[in-house]
Amino acid sequence: MSDDSSNPYVSPSTEAFREHDDAGDMPLETRESIDYFGSITEFFDHPEWVNGLLMASLTVLIPFIGAFAVLGYEYDCVAQRLAGRGQRPYSLFTFDRFGEYLMRALWVMLYGLCASLLIIPVMLVCFLIFSVLASSKNEVLAVIGIVIAGAIYLGTILFMNIAMLPGMFRVAMTNDIGQGFDFAFIRDFISKMWFEQILVLLFVAFSSGIMINLGYLLCCIGALPAVVISWFSMSHLLMQMYQVYLSRGGMKIQIVP
């Protein structure tokens, strides 16, 4: 219904939709499975996707902070949608909220830096094993050591990515770095979604690699739009994982749009 009582057939304004006080209490949309390719194609569902892509791509060129602002914008689109606010299928990038986008991304980056410190001891152990066995005169022993150290390193990287995804998403949705260390939520999310997390990481790695390389083939001009679409895909895959997680009885996040 319209906000204007004189014309009940006019659609409600976006601002009225944004300012709905009960939006945060609306039932969250859930889903049973993840639409991997839909996370990419949904970007083109917006009638003004060309303008949005151009604006975001140019923003990435801003030194130091441009990329963070665009990444924060992608998370903001997800937060708006989960909170039942914003435009559909997503809100376009606007410089009016540049600072908000930037802060949302910076909290995620700081959380990632803090969490990644945990991997340093493992890297040192792997390097020590590699150094000791590589210096051995026994070639078989050296090869075994390299394989073991490499397996430990790759396994740790995979584990850290799986462990950090729930926390990073929680920080991005709440704008609170402390929320990323809710270990009860992280354990519950991983226990219910570990397989989907692996599939999402693999899909993002391959799809973003293909899109960015195709962008480089276009005289490098298409690389920036490819990065923007890749980030959009990743953020929306995280949203879909959260929706599937909720359908499996997961813990609800208090979204801060």
Coordinates of C-alpha atoms in Angstrom, one line a residue:
M1 CA 0.0 0.0 0.0
S2 CA 1.0 3.6 -0.5
D3 CA 2.1 6.0 2.2
D4 CA -0.1 8.6 0.4
S5 CA -3.7 8.1 1.6
S6 CA -5.0 10.1 -1.5
N7 CA -3.6 7.5 -3.9
P8 CA -3.5 3.9 -2.4
Y9 CA -2.1 2.4 -5.6
V10 CA 1.3 4.1 -5.5
S11 CA 4.1 1.9 -4.3
P12 CA 5.6 2.9 -0.9
S13 CA 8.8 4.9 -1.1
T14 CA 12.2 3.4 -0.4
E15 CA 12.8 5.8 2.5
A16 CA 9.6 4.6 4.2
F17 CA 10.7 1.0 3.7
R18 CA 14.2 1.8 5.2
E19 CA 12.7 3.5 8.3
H20 CA 10.3 0.7 9.2
D21 CA 11.0 0.3 13.0
D22 CA 9.9 -3.3 13.0
A23 CA 12.1 -4.4 10.1
G24 CA 14.7 -5.9 12.4
D25 CA 12.0 -8.1 14.0
M26 CA 10.7 -9.5 10.7
P27 CA 11.2 -13.3 10.2
L28 CA 14.4 -13.9 8.4
E29 CA 14.3 -15.5 5.0
T30 CA 15.7 -19.0 5.1
R31 CA 16.5 -21.5 2.3
E32 CA 17.3 -25.2 2.1
S33 CA 20.2 -25.1 -0.3
I34 CA 22.8 -22.7 -1.9
D35 CA 22.4 -21.3 -5.4
Y36 CA 26.0 -20.9 -6.3
F37 CA 25.6 -19.4 -9.8
G38 CA 22.7 -17.4 -8.6
S39 CA 25.1 -15.4 -6.4
I40 CA 26.7 -14.1 -9.6
T41 CA 23.6 -13.8 -11.9
E42 CA 21.7 -11.9 -9.2
F43 CA 24.0 -9.0 -9.6
F44 CA 22.6 -8.4 -13.1
D45 CA 18.9 -8.5 -11.9
H46 CA 19.1 -4.9 -10.8
P47 CA 17.7 -2.6 -13.6
E48 CA 20.6 -0.2 -13.0
W49 CA 23.4 -2.8 -12.6
V50 CA 25.6 -1.1 -15.2
N51 CA 25.7 2.2 -13.3
G52 CA 26.2 0.4 -10.0
L53 CA 29.1 -1.7 -11.5
L54 CA 30.7 1.4 -13.0
M55 CA 30.5 3.4 -9.7
A56 CA 31.9 0.5 -7.6
S57 CA 34.7 -0.2 -10.1
L58 CA 35.8 3.4 -10.1
T59 CA 35.7 3.5 -6.3
V60 CA 38.1 0.6 -6.2
L61 CA 40.7 2.8 -7.8
I62 CA 40.7 5.2 -4.8
P63 CA 44.1 4.5 -3.1
F64 CA 44.1 2.5 0.1
I65 CA 40.4 2.9 1.1
G66 CA 38.5 2.4 -2.2
A67 CA 38.6 -1.4 -2.2
F68 CA 37.6 -1.5 1.5
A69 CA 34.6 0.8 0.9
V70 CA 33.4 -1.5 -2.0
L71 CA 33.8 -4.6 0.1
G72 CA 31.9 -2.9 3.0
Y73 CA 29.2 -2.0 0.5
E74 CA 28.8 -5.6 -0.5
Y75 CA 28.4 -6.6 3.2
D76 CA 26.0 -3.7 3.7
C77 CA 23.8 -5.0 0.9
V78 CA 23.5 -8.3 2.7
A79 CA 22.8 -6.7 6.0
Q80 CA 20.1 -4.5 4.5
R81 CA 18.5 -7.5 2.9
L82 CA 18.6 -9.7 6.0
A83 CA 17.2 -6.9 8.1
G84 CA 14.3 -6.5 5.6
R85 CA 15.4 -3.0 4.5
G86 CA 16.9 -1.4 1.4
Q87 CA 16.0 -1.9 -2.2
R88 CA 15.5 -5.2 -4.1
P89 CA 17.4 -7.1 -5.3
Y90 CA 20.1 -4.9 -3.7
S91 CA 20.8 -1.2 -3.1
L92 CA 23.2 0.6 -5.5
F93 CA 26.5 2.0 -4.3
T94 CA 26.3 5.6 -3.0
F95 CA 29.0 8.0 -1.8
D96 CA 26.5 9.3 0.8
R97 CA 27.3 6.2 2.8
F98 CA 31.0 5.8 1.9
G99 CA 32.1 6.2 5.6
E100 CA 29.6 3.5 6.7
Y101 CA 30.8 1.1 4.0
L102 CA 34.4 1.7 4.9
M103 CA 33.9 1.1 8.7
R104 CA 32.0 -2.1 8.1
A105 CA 34.9 -3.4 6.0
L106 CA 37.6 -2.2 8.4
W107 CA 36.0 -4.1 11.3
V108 CA 36.1 -7.3 9.1
M109 CA 39.7 -6.6 8.1
L110 CA 40.8 -6.1 11.8
Y111 CA 39.1 -9.3 12.8
G112 CA 40.8 -11.2 10.0
L113 CA 44.2 -9.8 11.1
C114 CA 43.6 -10.9 14.7
A115 CA 42.4 -14.3 13.7
S116 CA 45.2 -14.9 11.3
L117 CA 47.8 -14.4 14.0
L118 CA 46.8 -17.9 15.3
I119 CA 48.3 -19.4 12.1
I120 CA 51.8 -18.0 12.7
P121 CA 52.9 -20.7 15.2
V122 CA 51.8 -23.4 12.7
M123 CA 53.7 -21.7 9.9
L124 CA 56.8 -21.6 12.1
V125 CA 56.5 -25.3 12.9
C126 CA 56.0 -26.2 9.2
F127 CA 59.0 -24.1 8.3
L128 CA 61.1 -25.8 11.0
I129 CA 60.2 -29.3 9.8
F130 CA 60.9 -28.3 6.2
S131 CA 64.3 -26.8 7.0
V132 CA 65.5 -29.7 9.1
L133 CA 64.4 -32.4 6.7
A134 CA 65.3 -30.6 3.6
S135 CA 68.9 -30.3 4.9
S136 CA 69.0 -34.0 5.4
K137 CA 71.3 -36.0 3.1
N138 CA 68.6 -38.7 2.9
E139 CA 66.6 -37.6 -0.2
V140 CA 63.6 -39.8 0.7
L141 CA 63.4 -38.3 4.2
A142 CA 63.6 -34.8 2.8
V143 CA 60.8 -35.5 0.3
I144 CA 58.6 -37.0 3.1
G145 CA 59.3 -34.0 5.3
I146 CA 58.4 -31.5 2.5
V147 CA 55.1 -33.4 1.9
I148 CA 54.2 -33.5 5.6
A149 CA 55.0 -29.8 6.1
G150 CA 53.0 -28.9 3.0
A151 CA 50.1 -31.0 4.1
I152 CA 50.1 -29.5 7.6
Y153 CA 50.3 -26.0 6.1
L154 CA 47.5 -26.5 3.5
G155 CA 45.3 -28.2 6.1
T156 CA 45.8 -25.3 8.5
I157 CA 45.0 -22.8 5.8
L158 CA 41.7 -24.6 5.0
F159 CA 40.8 -25.0 8.7
M160 CA 41.5 -21.3 9.3
N161 CA 39.3 -20.3 6.4
I162 CA 36.5 -22.5 7.6
A163 CA 36.8 -21.3 11.1
M164 CA 37.1 -17.6 10.2
L165 CA 34.1 -17.4 7.8
P166 CA 31.4 -17.5 10.5
G167 CA 33.2 -14.9 12.6
M168 CA 33.9 -12.6 9.7
F169 CA 30.2 -12.8 8.6
R170 CA 29.1 -12.1 12.1
V171 CA 31.4 -9.0 12.4
A172 CA 30.2 -7.8 9.0
M173 CA 26.6 -8.0 10.0
T174 CA 26.9 -6.5 13.4
N175 CA 29.7 -3.9 12.9
D176 CA 31.2 -5.3 16.2
I177 CA 34.6 -7.0 16.1
G178 CA 33.9 -8.6 19.5
Q179 CA 31.0 -10.5 17.9
G180 CA 33.5 -12.4 15.8
F181 CA 34.8 -14.2 18.9
D182 CA 31.5 -15.8 19.8
F183 CA 32.9 -19.3 19.8
A184 CA 29.6 -20.9 20.6
F185 CA 28.2 -19.5 17.3
I186 CA 31.3 -20.4 15.4
R187 CA 31.3 -24.0 16.6
D188 CA 27.5 -24.4 15.9
F189 CA 27.9 -22.8 12.4
I190 CA 30.8 -25.1 11.5
S191 CA 29.1 -28.2 12.8
K192 CA 26.0 -27.5 10.6
M193 CA 27.7 -26.0 7.6
W194 CA 31.3 -27.3 7.2
F195 CA 30.6 -29.1 3.9
E196 CA 28.9 -26.1 2.4
Q197 CA 31.7 -23.9 3.6
I198 CA 34.3 -26.0 1.7
L199 CA 32.1 -25.9 -1.5
V200 CA 31.7 -22.2 -1.2
L201 CA 35.4 -21.6 -0.8
L202 CA 36.2 -23.8 -3.8
F203 CA 33.4 -22.1 -5.9
V204 CA 34.7 -18.6 -5.1
A205 CA 38.3 -19.6 -5.8
F206 CA 37.5 -21.0 -9.3
S207 CA 34.8 -18.5 -10.3
S208 CA 36.7 -15.4 -9.2
G209 CA 39.8 -16.7 -10.9
I210 CA 38.0 -17.2 -14.2
M211 CA 36.2 -13.8 -14.1
I212 CA 39.3 -11.9 -13.2
N213 CA 41.5 -13.6 -15.8
L214 CA 38.8 -12.9 -18.4
G215 CA 38.9 -9.3 -17.2
Y216 CA 42.6 -9.1 -17.8
L217 CA 42.1 -10.4 -21.4
L218 CA 40.0 -7.2 -22.0
C219 CA 43.2 -5.1 -21.9
C220 CA 42.9 -5.3 -18.1
I221 CA 39.9 -3.0 -18.2
G222 CA 37.5 -5.7 -17.1
A223 CA 39.6 -6.8 -14.1
L224 CA 38.0 -4.2 -11.7
P225 CA 34.4 -5.0 -12.6
A226 CA 35.3 -8.7 -12.2
V227 CA 36.6 -8.1 -8.7
V228 CA 33.4 -6.2 -7.8
I229 CA 31.2 -9.0 -9.1
S230 CA 33.4 -11.6 -7.3
W231 CA 33.0 -9.8 -4.0
F232 CA 29.3 -9.5 -4.6
S233 CA 29.1 -13.3 -5.2
M234 CA 31.1 -14.1 -2.0
S235 CA 29.0 -11.8 0.2
H236 CA 25.8 -13.3 -1.1
L237 CA 27.1 -16.8 -0.8
L238 CA 27.8 -16.0 2.9
M239 CA 24.2 -14.7 3.2
Q240 CA 22.9 -17.9 1.6
M241 CA 24.9 -20.1 4.0
Y242 CA 23.5 -18.1 6.9
Q243 CA 20.0 -18.7 5.6
V244 CA 20.6 -22.4 5.2
Y245 CA 22.2 -22.4 8.7
L246 CA 19.0 -20.8 10.1
S247 CA 16.9 -23.4 8.4
R248 CA 18.9 -26.1 10.3
G249 CA 18.1 -24.5 13.6
G250 CA 21.1 -22.2 13.8
M251 CA 21.7 -19.2 16.1
K252 CA 20.3 -15.9 14.9
I253 CA 22.5 -12.9 14.5
Q254 CA 21.3 -9.4 15.6
I255 CA 21.8 -7.7 12.2
V256 CA 22.9 -4.0 12.3
P257 CA 22.0 -2.6 8.8

